Amino acid sequence: MLETGQAPPLATEPRKPVNPLLRRKPVEQMVAEGGQGEGGTLRRSLTMWQLTMISVGATLGTGIFVVLGEAAPKAGPAVTISFIIAGLTALFSALSYAELAGSVPVSGSSYSYSYVTMGEFIAWICGWCLVLEYAVSVAAVAVGWGQYLNELLDGTIGVTIPQAVSAPLGEGGFINLPSLVVVLLAMVFLMRGAKESATVNSIMVGVKIVTLLLFIGIGVMGIKSGNYTPLAPLGVTGISAAASTLFFSYIGFDAASTAGEEAKNPKKDLPRAIMLSLGIVTILYVLVAFVAVGALPWKDFEGTEAALAQIMTNVTGDSFWGVVLAAGAVVAIFSVVFAVLYGQTRILFAMSRDGLVPKVFAKVDEKTGAPRANVVIVSLFCGALAAFIPLGELANATSIGTLFAFALVNVAVVILRRTKPDMARTFKVAWFPVTPILGFLACAYMMYSLPAATWVAFGVWMAVGLVVYFLYGIRRSRLATAEK
């Protein structure tokens, strides 16, 4: 019998000497260790619906509320087609995520999938990318929350937060206080435990879905058929360019896979949650985009970050509905901060249990079943980023980190099919191996299309990660200590 918090023993069969960078963690061991932390265990309390809401919560946020201002001028009324193309591109990777989440239902997401298929070094690189993706995403989204909060305050009580305390140094202020506040609020909820946190998240996701449905219901009354012609004024090139921009509105669906050790029935529920969340988000995106470009000429989207609120006001002739949309956006963006912060803590939990980062990140509170120290450390770090650092080009690096992780997942599903063909799988990628290959190529193409400055930021982050791994992780890895 294992004592609480004690991980299962490592495999006892004789091991052949292996390059430390290539050592792989057995799938059986990875799954057996599920939930085991330092001093306690994570609690399996999340239902399929709650997992779906975590995924939707991490995906459905600033993208749909501000992205039309960037995408519509590129594609024109055909931006709806761009949303469909971006959704199909995301679907390739989502299918691979769904298969691996059902086969290896653990908290580490693509980091864990890489560890059991491609070895420790690639897993570390993937995990380091995920740290970048989630941490910078939290900070960037938190900044967006502060902007919408100002709009809401201005529309309701006629005041705004002074720039001195709503912008960081270098952007006209001293501290972005609203951004720090929203991260700390998310931290408070996450410290209560997964079940309680998931309930709060589900309520917030419900609010933002209702807000978007309200926009669709009101906006459809303002549709003018002439706004749909010409359908693609900038041709196929414009549609493709908009699709590349819109792809990043879908990247939160992997958040469900980080809850693998807190799901009641992970093998069945995780694949369903991933696919269902992607379906919900895609349908909402397409409907909102169709109504938006029908109610507002596509050229008028240029330079606006509040197109949906503007449409609501134009259609009704009353600014009240724009304020309602701003309120929905405040809730929507908070739920993104919440869900992404959750994912970040669970990935670090898995990396800590494997010995690649300090043990404090795997310490579980016995009363709540939550990694509270982990939550506090990550929240304070992300809050500081949002409050004091002008993110600038670094925010774009979250895109390349995400695409890199997605690409590895597509590779991992192919490797695991080859190395463990008889492994029980509750979900299988259709049209294998064509689908994961297309998923990998799509991610590689989008990485290639990113600007040079993004690659520079990514390279610097990777260099720091290599230093950390070779000075700390490679020697403290549980697989390394087991070989001694």
Short mmCIF file of C-alpha atoms in Angstrom, two decimals:
data_model
loop_
_atom_site.label_atom_id
_atom_site.label_comp_id
_atom_site.label_asym_id
_atom_site.label_seq_id
_atom_site.Cartn_x
_atom_site.Cartn_y
_atom_site.Cartn_z
CA MET A 1 0.00 0.00 0.00
CA LEU A 2 1.21 3.50 -0.82
CA GLU A 3 1.00 6.21 1.78
CA THR A 4 -0.74 9.44 0.91
CA GLY A 5 1.43 11.60 -1.31
CA GLN A 6 3.86 8.78 -2.08
CA ALA A 7 4.38 8.13 -5.77
CA PRO A 8 4.32 4.56 -7.10
CA PRO A 9 7.75 2.94 -7.36
CA LEU A 10 9.68 3.19 -10.55
CA ALA A 11 9.80 0.22 -12.89
CA THR A 12 12.10 -2.45 -11.45
CA GLU A 13 13.07 -4.30 -14.63
CA PRO A 14 16.75 -3.96 -15.63
CA ARG A 15 17.42 -0.83 -17.59
CA LYS A 16 19.85 -0.48 -20.43
CA PRO A 17 22.08 2.60 -20.30
CA VAL A 18 20.30 5.37 -22.15
CA ASN A 19 21.21 8.87 -23.19
CA PRO A 20 19.81 11.12 -20.42
CA LEU A 21 18.22 13.37 -23.02
CA LEU A 22 16.32 10.45 -24.55
CA ARG A 23 15.11 8.66 -21.42
CA ARG A 24 11.37 8.16 -21.56
CA LYS A 25 8.92 7.76 -18.74
CA PRO A 26 6.84 4.55 -19.04
CA VAL A 27 3.20 5.25 -19.84
CA GLU A 28 2.07 2.87 -17.08
CA GLN A 29 4.15 4.75 -14.51
CA MET A 30 2.91 8.12 -15.73
CA VAL A 31 -0.72 7.03 -15.34
CA ALA A 32 -0.12 5.25 -12.01
CA GLU A 33 1.32 8.42 -10.50
CA GLY A 34 -1.78 10.41 -11.43
CA GLY A 35 -2.89 12.72 -8.64
CA GLN A 36 0.04 11.97 -6.38
CA GLY A 37 1.74 15.07 -5.04
CA GLU A 38 3.95 16.09 -2.15
CA GLY A 39 1.99 15.52 1.06
CA GLY A 40 -1.38 14.88 -0.54
CA THR A 41 -3.31 13.98 -3.66
CA LEU A 42 -5.38 15.87 -6.18
CA ARG A 43 -9.09 15.02 -5.94
CA ARG A 44 -11.01 13.46 -8.82
CA SER A 45 -14.12 15.63 -8.77
CA LEU A 46 -14.55 17.12 -12.25
CA THR A 47 -17.38 15.98 -14.51
CA MET A 48 -17.33 15.97 -18.32
CA TRP A 49 -19.37 19.18 -18.38
CA GLN A 50 -17.01 20.95 -15.98
CA LEU A 51 -14.03 19.85 -18.09
CA THR A 52 -15.76 21.23 -21.16
CA MET A 53 -16.37 24.53 -19.42
CA ILE A 54 -12.69 24.75 -18.42
CA SER A 55 -11.75 24.32 -22.07
CA VAL A 56 -14.38 26.79 -23.30
CA GLY A 57 -13.37 29.18 -20.52
CA ALA A 58 -9.75 29.20 -21.66
CA THR A 59 -10.69 29.62 -25.34
CA LEU A 60 -13.72 31.89 -25.56
CA GLY A 61 -12.56 35.33 -24.48
CA THR A 62 -10.62 38.25 -25.89
CA GLY A 63 -10.44 36.54 -29.28
CA ILE A 64 -14.06 36.98 -30.26
CA PHE A 65 -14.44 40.32 -28.47
CA VAL A 66 -11.50 42.07 -30.17
CA VAL A 67 -10.22 39.89 -33.01
CA LEU A 68 -12.76 41.04 -35.61
CA GLY A 69 -11.06 44.42 -35.64
CA GLU A 70 -7.95 42.68 -36.99
CA ALA A 71 -9.44 39.92 -39.13
CA ALA A 72 -12.39 41.59 -40.91
CA PRO A 73 -10.23 44.18 -42.74
CA LYS A 74 -8.14 41.31 -44.13
CA ALA A 75 -10.92 38.98 -45.28
CA GLY A 76 -13.93 41.28 -45.63
CA PRO A 77 -17.31 39.56 -45.20
CA ALA A 78 -15.53 36.25 -45.87
CA VAL A 79 -14.12 36.47 -42.33
CA THR A 80 -16.78 33.88 -41.47
CA ILE A 81 -15.01 31.48 -43.85
CA SER A 82 -11.71 32.38 -42.18
CA PHE A 83 -13.16 31.35 -38.82
CA ILE A 84 -14.18 27.99 -40.30
CA ILE A 85 -10.71 27.43 -41.80
CA ALA A 86 -9.02 28.33 -38.51
CA GLY A 87 -11.37 25.98 -36.66
CA LEU A 88 -10.60 23.11 -39.04
CA THR A 89 -6.88 23.75 -38.59
CA ALA A 90 -7.30 23.63 -34.82
CA LEU A 91 -9.37 20.44 -35.23
CA PHE A 92 -6.36 18.47 -36.51
CA SER A 93 -4.47 19.11 -33.28
CA ALA A 94 -7.60 18.76 -31.14
CA LEU A 95 -8.11 15.21 -32.44
CA SER A 96 -4.55 14.29 -31.43
CA TYR A 97 -5.07 15.90 -28.02
CA ALA A 98 -8.28 13.92 -27.57
CA GLU A 99 -6.62 10.58 -28.32
CA LEU A 100 -3.68 11.21 -25.99
CA ALA A 101 -5.86 12.67 -23.23
CA GLY A 102 -7.90 9.46 -23.22
CA SER A 103 -4.81 7.24 -23.33
CA VAL A 104 -2.55 9.15 -20.91
CA PRO A 105 -5.00 11.03 -18.63
CA VAL A 106 -2.53 13.11 -16.59
CA SER A 107 -2.08 16.77 -15.72
CA GLY A 108 0.93 17.59 -17.85
CA SER A 109 -0.88 17.89 -21.19
CA SER A 110 1.55 17.89 -24.14
CA TYR A 111 4.53 17.90 -21.75
CA SER A 112 3.52 14.48 -20.40
CA TYR A 113 2.66 13.15 -23.86
CA SER A 114 6.14 14.14 -25.05
CA TYR A 115 7.79 12.52 -22.02
CA VAL A 116 6.35 9.08 -22.76
CA THR A 117 7.02 9.23 -26.50
CA MET A 118 10.02 11.44 -27.32
CA GLY A 119 12.03 11.54 -24.11
CA GLU A 120 12.91 13.91 -21.32
CA PHE A 121 14.71 16.61 -23.29
CA ILE A 122 11.88 17.16 -25.76
CA ALA A 123 9.42 16.98 -22.86
CA TRP A 124 11.34 19.70 -21.05
CA ILE A 125 11.33 21.92 -24.12
CA CYS A 126 7.59 21.34 -24.50
CA GLY A 127 6.95 22.07 -20.83
CA TRP A 128 9.06 25.22 -21.02
CA CYS A 129 7.00 26.33 -24.05
CA LEU A 130 3.81 25.70 -22.09
CA VAL A 131 5.11 27.80 -19.19
CA LEU A 132 5.66 30.63 -21.66
CA GLU A 133 2.29 30.10 -23.34
CA TYR A 134 0.24 30.03 -20.16
CA ALA A 135 2.11 32.65 -18.12
CA VAL A 136 2.23 35.28 -20.85
CA SER A 137 -1.35 34.48 -21.87
CA VAL A 138 -2.55 35.13 -18.33
CA ALA A 139 -0.68 38.43 -18.24
CA ALA A 140 -1.82 39.55 -21.69
CA VAL A 141 -5.46 38.63 -21.10
CA ALA A 142 -5.37 40.35 -17.70
CA VAL A 143 -4.30 43.56 -19.44
CA GLY A 144 -7.30 43.23 -21.76
CA TRP A 145 -9.56 42.79 -18.75
CA GLY A 146 -8.44 46.14 -17.37
CA GLN A 147 -9.31 47.85 -20.65
CA TYR A 148 -12.84 46.42 -20.70
CA LEU A 149 -13.28 47.27 -17.03
CA ASN A 150 -12.53 50.88 -17.87
CA GLU A 151 -15.15 50.79 -20.65
CA LEU A 152 -17.70 49.35 -18.24
CA LEU A 153 -16.98 51.96 -15.56
CA ASP A 154 -17.15 54.76 -18.11
CA GLY A 155 -20.48 53.52 -19.44
CA THR A 156 -22.09 53.04 -16.03
CA ILE A 157 -20.78 55.67 -13.64
CA GLY A 158 -18.83 57.91 -16.00
CA VAL A 159 -15.38 57.41 -14.49
CA THR A 160 -12.27 55.56 -15.56
CA ILE A 161 -9.24 54.29 -13.68
CA PRO A 162 -6.38 56.83 -13.92
CA GLN A 163 -3.64 55.85 -16.35
CA ALA A 164 -1.02 56.10 -13.60
CA VAL A 165 -2.46 52.98 -11.98
CA SER A 166 -3.82 51.25 -15.08
CA ALA A 167 -0.69 51.09 -17.25
CA PRO A 168 2.85 49.82 -16.58
CA LEU A 169 6.07 51.80 -16.74
CA GLY A 170 6.88 52.72 -20.31
CA GLU A 171 3.22 53.01 -21.28
CA GLY A 172 2.28 56.12 -19.33
CA GLY A 173 1.78 54.67 -15.85
CA PHE A 174 3.46 53.08 -12.85
CA ILE A 175 1.43 49.91 -12.34
CA ASN A 176 -1.44 48.17 -14.11
CA LEU A 177 -3.50 47.64 -11.00
CA PRO A 178 -6.64 46.15 -12.62
CA SER A 179 -4.52 43.44 -14.26
CA LEU A 180 -2.95 42.52 -10.96
CA VAL A 181 -6.35 42.47 -9.24
CA VAL A 182 -7.94 40.06 -11.75
CA VAL A 183 -5.04 37.59 -11.42
CA LEU A 184 -5.22 37.71 -7.63
CA LEU A 185 -9.00 37.16 -7.74
CA ALA A 186 -8.45 34.08 -9.89
CA MET A 187 -5.82 32.91 -7.39
CA VAL A 188 -8.29 33.13 -4.50
CA PHE A 189 -10.82 30.93 -6.30
CA LEU A 190 -8.21 28.39 -7.43
CA MET A 191 -6.94 27.93 -3.87
CA ARG A 192 -10.35 26.59 -2.84
CA GLY A 193 -9.94 23.39 -4.87
CA ALA A 194 -10.75 22.05 -8.32
CA LYS A 195 -14.44 21.30 -7.76
CA GLU A 196 -15.29 24.69 -6.28
CA SER A 197 -13.16 26.45 -8.90
CA ALA A 198 -14.85 24.54 -11.72
CA THR A 199 -18.29 25.58 -10.45
CA VAL A 200 -17.34 29.26 -10.48
CA ASN A 201 -15.80 28.86 -13.94
CA SER A 202 -18.95 27.19 -15.32
CA ILE A 203 -21.07 30.12 -14.12
CA MET A 204 -18.74 32.64 -15.77
CA VAL A 205 -18.64 30.67 -19.02
CA GLY A 206 -22.44 30.57 -18.98
CA VAL A 207 -22.53 34.35 -18.64
CA LYS A 208 -20.27 34.95 -21.61
CA ILE A 209 -22.15 32.46 -23.80
CA VAL A 210 -25.40 34.24 -22.96
CA THR A 211 -23.71 37.56 -23.77
CA LEU A 212 -22.67 36.37 -27.22
CA LEU A 213 -26.12 34.86 -27.86
CA LEU A 214 -27.61 38.22 -26.87
CA PHE A 215 -25.34 39.93 -29.39
CA ILE A 216 -26.44 37.48 -32.10
CA GLY A 217 -30.12 38.01 -31.26
CA ILE A 218 -29.86 41.81 -31.36
CA GLY A 219 -27.24 42.10 -34.09
CA VAL A 220 -29.21 40.00 -36.57
CA MET A 221 -31.84 42.76 -36.68
CA GLY A 222 -29.23 45.12 -38.11
CA ILE A 223 -28.04 42.88 -40.94
CA LYS A 224 -27.98 44.52 -44.39
CA SER A 225 -27.51 42.14 -47.32
CA GLY A 226 -25.31 44.68 -49.10
CA ASN A 227 -22.68 44.32 -46.38
CA TYR A 228 -21.95 40.78 -47.59
CA THR A 229 -20.86 41.93 -51.05
CA PRO A 230 -18.26 41.61 -52.31
CA LEU A 231 -17.76 38.49 -50.24
CA ALA A 232 -13.97 38.36 -50.51
CA PRO A 233 -12.72 41.79 -51.61
CA LEU A 234 -9.07 40.82 -51.03
CA GLY A 235 -9.40 37.34 -52.47
CA VAL A 236 -8.13 34.01 -51.15
CA THR A 237 -4.99 35.70 -49.82
CA GLY A 238 -7.08 37.86 -47.50
CA ILE A 239 -9.10 34.90 -46.27
CA SER A 240 -5.91 32.95 -45.50
CA ALA A 241 -4.29 35.90 -43.74
CA ALA A 242 -7.36 36.35 -41.55
CA ALA A 243 -7.46 32.61 -40.80
CA SER A 244 -3.86 32.77 -39.53
CA THR A 245 -4.84 35.63 -37.22
CA LEU A 246 -7.96 33.84 -36.03
CA PHE A 247 -6.26 30.51 -35.32
CA PHE A 248 -5.02 31.88 -32.02
CA SER A 249 -8.60 32.39 -30.91
CA TYR A 250 -8.86 28.59 -30.65
CA ILE A 251 -5.73 27.69 -28.71
CA GLY A 252 -7.29 27.34 -25.27
CA PHE A 253 -9.00 23.99 -25.93
CA ASP A 254 -5.98 22.10 -24.57
CA ALA A 255 -6.78 23.40 -21.04
CA ALA A 256 -9.09 20.42 -20.44
CA SER A 257 -6.14 18.04 -20.86
CA THR A 258 -4.37 19.68 -17.90
CA ALA A 259 -7.19 18.45 -15.64
CA GLY A 260 -6.51 14.78 -16.32
CA GLU A 261 -5.76 13.95 -12.70
CA GLU A 262 -8.83 15.69 -11.30
CA ALA A 263 -11.43 14.27 -13.68
CA LYS A 264 -13.83 11.61 -12.42
CA ASN A 265 -13.65 9.55 -15.60
CA PRO A 266 -10.70 10.98 -17.54
CA LYS A 267 -10.37 8.31 -20.22
CA LYS A 268 -13.86 8.98 -21.54
CA ASP A 269 -14.56 12.52 -20.41
CA LEU A 270 -11.35 14.27 -21.52
CA PRO A 271 -11.69 13.43 -25.25
CA ARG A 272 -15.37 14.36 -25.17
CA ALA A 273 -14.67 17.65 -23.39
CA ILE A 274 -11.94 18.65 -25.85
CA MET A 275 -14.06 17.94 -28.93
CA LEU A 276 -17.26 19.40 -27.47
CA SER A 277 -15.55 22.61 -26.40
CA LEU A 278 -14.01 23.10 -29.83
CA GLY A 279 -17.44 22.59 -31.40
CA ILE A 280 -19.14 25.09 -29.07
CA VAL A 281 -16.47 27.73 -29.63
CA THR A 282 -16.43 27.30 -33.41
CA ILE A 283 -20.21 27.59 -33.73
CA LEU A 284 -20.28 30.74 -31.59
CA TYR A 285 -17.37 32.31 -33.49
CA VAL A 286 -18.96 31.67 -36.89
CA LEU A 287 -22.39 32.95 -35.84
CA VAL A 288 -20.99 36.09 -34.20
CA ALA A 289 -18.76 36.82 -37.20
CA PHE A 290 -21.63 36.31 -39.67
CA VAL A 291 -23.90 38.69 -37.77
CA ALA A 292 -21.14 41.23 -37.15
CA VAL A 293 -20.07 41.67 -40.79
CA GLY A 294 -23.72 41.76 -41.83
CA ALA A 295 -24.52 44.56 -39.39
CA LEU A 296 -21.36 46.64 -39.90
CA PRO A 297 -19.51 47.28 -43.20
CA TRP A 298 -16.25 45.35 -43.16
CA LYS A 299 -14.11 48.47 -43.69
CA ASP A 300 -15.52 49.97 -40.48
CA PHE A 301 -13.84 47.25 -38.40
CA GLU A 302 -10.43 48.77 -39.07
CA GLY A 303 -8.78 49.94 -35.84
CA THR A 304 -11.65 49.07 -33.51
CA GLU A 305 -11.30 46.80 -30.49
CA ALA A 306 -14.93 47.06 -29.45
CA ALA A 307 -16.75 46.27 -32.69
CA LEU A 308 -19.41 44.15 -31.00
CA ALA A 309 -20.34 46.88 -28.53
CA GLN A 310 -20.46 49.41 -31.37
CA ILE A 311 -22.82 47.16 -33.35
CA MET A 312 -25.11 46.71 -30.34
CA THR A 313 -25.32 50.48 -29.91
CA ASN A 314 -25.86 51.13 -33.64
CA VAL A 315 -28.64 48.55 -33.98
CA THR A 316 -30.59 49.58 -30.88
CA GLY A 317 -29.75 53.27 -30.83
CA ASP A 318 -29.12 52.87 -27.09
CA SER A 319 -25.68 52.78 -25.45
CA PHE A 320 -27.13 50.58 -22.70
CA TRP A 321 -26.61 47.45 -24.79
CA GLY A 322 -22.98 48.34 -25.43
CA VAL A 323 -22.53 48.56 -21.66
CA VAL A 324 -24.16 45.14 -21.27
CA LEU A 325 -21.70 43.69 -23.77
CA ALA A 326 -18.79 45.33 -21.94
CA ALA A 327 -20.01 43.72 -18.70
CA GLY A 328 -20.15 40.36 -20.44
CA ALA A 329 -16.62 40.91 -21.76
CA VAL A 330 -15.35 41.63 -18.22
CA VAL A 331 -16.75 38.29 -17.05
CA ALA A 332 -15.56 36.51 -20.20
CA ILE A 333 -11.98 37.69 -19.90
CA PHE A 334 -11.88 36.92 -16.18
CA SER A 335 -12.87 33.33 -16.94
CA VAL A 336 -9.99 33.10 -19.43
CA VAL A 337 -7.51 34.30 -16.80
CA PHE A 338 -8.99 31.79 -14.39
CA ALA A 339 -8.90 28.77 -16.74
CA VAL A 340 -5.45 29.50 -18.16
CA LEU A 341 -3.99 30.06 -14.70
CA TYR A 342 -5.46 26.68 -13.68
CA GLY A 343 -3.75 25.00 -16.62
CA GLN A 344 -0.41 26.61 -15.81
CA THR A 345 -0.42 25.34 -12.23
CA ARG A 346 -1.25 21.77 -13.28
CA ILE A 347 1.52 21.62 -15.86
CA LEU A 348 4.06 22.78 -13.28
CA PHE A 349 2.57 20.22 -10.88
CA ALA A 350 3.40 17.42 -13.33
CA MET A 351 6.88 18.77 -14.06
CA SER A 352 7.59 19.09 -10.34
CA ARG A 353 6.50 15.51 -9.64
CA ASP A 354 8.97 14.39 -12.30
CA GLY A 355 11.72 16.32 -10.55
CA LEU A 356 12.34 18.81 -13.33
CA VAL A 357 11.24 21.84 -11.29
CA PRO A 358 11.30 22.34 -7.48
CA LYS A 359 9.08 20.14 -5.30
CA VAL A 360 7.07 23.08 -3.98
CA PHE A 361 5.01 23.05 -7.18
CA ALA A 362 3.80 19.50 -6.43
CA LYS A 363 2.87 20.16 -2.80
CA VAL A 364 -0.87 19.48 -2.30
CA ASP A 365 -2.95 20.91 0.52
CA GLU A 366 -4.74 18.06 2.32
CA LYS A 367 -7.87 20.09 3.11
CA THR A 368 -8.59 21.47 -0.36
CA GLY A 369 -6.79 18.95 -2.56
CA ALA A 370 -5.25 21.90 -4.44
CA PRO A 371 -1.56 22.72 -5.01
CA ARG A 372 -1.94 25.98 -3.11
CA ALA A 373 1.73 26.98 -2.95
CA ASN A 374 1.93 26.38 -6.70
CA VAL A 375 -1.14 28.56 -7.27
CA VAL A 376 0.24 31.42 -5.16
CA ILE A 377 3.69 31.41 -6.80
CA VAL A 378 2.32 31.26 -10.34
CA SER A 379 -0.33 33.90 -9.64
CA LEU A 380 2.14 36.34 -8.14
CA PHE A 381 4.52 35.85 -11.07
CA CYS A 382 1.80 36.32 -13.69
CA GLY A 383 0.32 39.23 -11.76
CA ALA A 384 3.70 40.96 -11.67
CA LEU A 385 4.12 40.46 -15.42
CA ALA A 386 0.73 42.02 -16.09
CA ALA A 387 1.19 44.85 -13.59
CA PHE A 388 4.72 46.04 -14.28
CA ILE A 389 6.02 44.73 -17.61
CA PRO A 390 5.02 46.12 -21.02
CA LEU A 391 4.54 42.78 -22.76
CA GLY A 392 5.02 44.08 -26.29
CA GLU A 393 6.46 41.48 -28.64
CA LEU A 394 6.78 38.95 -25.81
CA ALA A 395 3.01 38.48 -25.91
CA ASN A 396 3.35 37.18 -29.48
CA ALA A 397 5.72 34.51 -28.21
CA THR A 398 2.80 32.75 -26.58
CA SER A 399 1.59 31.91 -30.09
CA ILE A 400 4.80 30.25 -31.16
CA GLY A 401 5.03 28.36 -27.86
CA THR A 402 1.50 27.05 -28.33
CA LEU A 403 2.11 26.01 -31.93
CA PHE A 404 5.29 24.18 -30.93
CA ALA A 405 3.40 22.24 -28.26
CA PHE A 406 0.58 21.44 -30.69
CA ALA A 407 3.08 20.17 -33.25
CA LEU A 408 4.64 17.84 -30.67
CA VAL A 409 1.24 16.42 -29.75
CA ASN A 410 0.66 15.46 -33.37
CA VAL A 411 4.04 13.74 -33.44
CA ALA A 412 3.39 12.03 -30.09
CA VAL A 413 0.14 10.43 -31.22
CA VAL A 414 1.96 8.85 -34.19
CA ILE A 415 4.80 7.54 -32.02
CA LEU A 416 2.48 6.09 -29.38
CA ARG A 417 0.47 4.30 -32.06
CA ARG A 418 3.71 2.68 -33.26
CA THR A 419 5.26 1.86 -29.89
CA LYS A 420 2.05 0.76 -28.13
CA PRO A 421 -0.39 -0.37 -30.82
CA ASP A 422 -2.38 -2.55 -28.42
CA MET A 423 -2.83 0.15 -25.78
CA ALA A 424 -6.46 0.77 -24.77
CA ARG A 425 -7.73 3.97 -26.41
CA THR A 426 -11.13 5.48 -25.67
CA PHE A 427 -10.76 7.82 -28.65
CA LYS A 428 -8.83 7.40 -31.88
CA VAL A 429 -7.79 10.01 -34.41
CA ALA A 430 -9.72 9.55 -37.65
CA TRP A 431 -7.82 8.95 -40.91
CA PHE A 432 -4.58 8.12 -39.12
CA PRO A 433 -1.78 9.01 -39.87
CA VAL A 434 -2.95 11.66 -42.36
CA THR A 435 -4.74 13.77 -39.73
CA PRO A 436 -1.82 14.18 -37.28
CA ILE A 437 0.57 14.79 -40.17
CA LEU A 438 -1.69 17.57 -41.45
CA GLY A 439 -1.92 18.92 -37.90
CA PHE A 440 1.87 19.03 -37.64
CA LEU A 441 2.27 20.71 -41.03
CA ALA A 442 -0.39 23.30 -40.21
CA CYS A 443 1.39 24.22 -36.97
CA ALA A 444 4.78 24.33 -38.72
CA TYR A 445 3.40 26.62 -41.42
CA MET A 446 1.89 29.03 -38.90
CA MET A 447 5.13 29.08 -36.91
CA TYR A 448 7.00 29.88 -40.13
CA SER A 449 4.64 32.76 -40.89
CA LEU A 450 5.23 34.49 -37.54
CA PRO A 451 7.43 37.63 -37.58
CA ALA A 452 11.17 37.54 -36.90
CA ALA A 453 10.82 39.42 -33.61
CA THR A 454 8.62 36.63 -32.28
CA TRP A 455 11.26 34.05 -33.18
CA VAL A 456 13.91 36.13 -31.39
CA ALA A 457 11.81 36.28 -28.21
CA PHE A 458 11.16 32.54 -28.49
CA GLY A 459 14.87 31.85 -28.96
CA VAL A 460 15.79 33.84 -25.86
CA TRP A 461 13.17 32.00 -23.81
CA MET A 462 14.43 28.63 -25.07
CA ALA A 463 18.03 29.58 -24.22
CA VAL A 464 17.00 30.35 -20.65
CA GLY A 465 15.14 27.04 -20.52
CA LEU A 466 18.19 25.08 -21.65
CA VAL A 467 20.28 26.70 -18.91
CA VAL A 468 17.68 25.76 -16.29
CA TYR A 469 17.43 22.18 -17.55
CA PHE A 470 21.16 21.48 -17.71
CA LEU A 471 21.87 23.14 -14.36
CA TYR A 472 18.88 21.67 -12.50
CA GLY A 473 16.44 19.36 -14.25
CA ILE A 474 18.74 16.85 -15.91
CA ARG A 475 20.29 15.88 -12.55
CA ARG A 476 17.20 16.10 -10.34
CA SER A 477 14.85 14.27 -12.67
CA ARG A 478 13.23 11.27 -10.96
CA LEU A 479 14.35 9.10 -13.84
CA ALA A 480 17.93 10.30 -13.29
CA THR A 481 17.89 9.61 -9.57
CA ALA A 482 16.42 6.15 -10.20
CA GLU A 483 19.39 5.26 -12.38
CA LYS A 484 21.89 5.97 -9.59
#
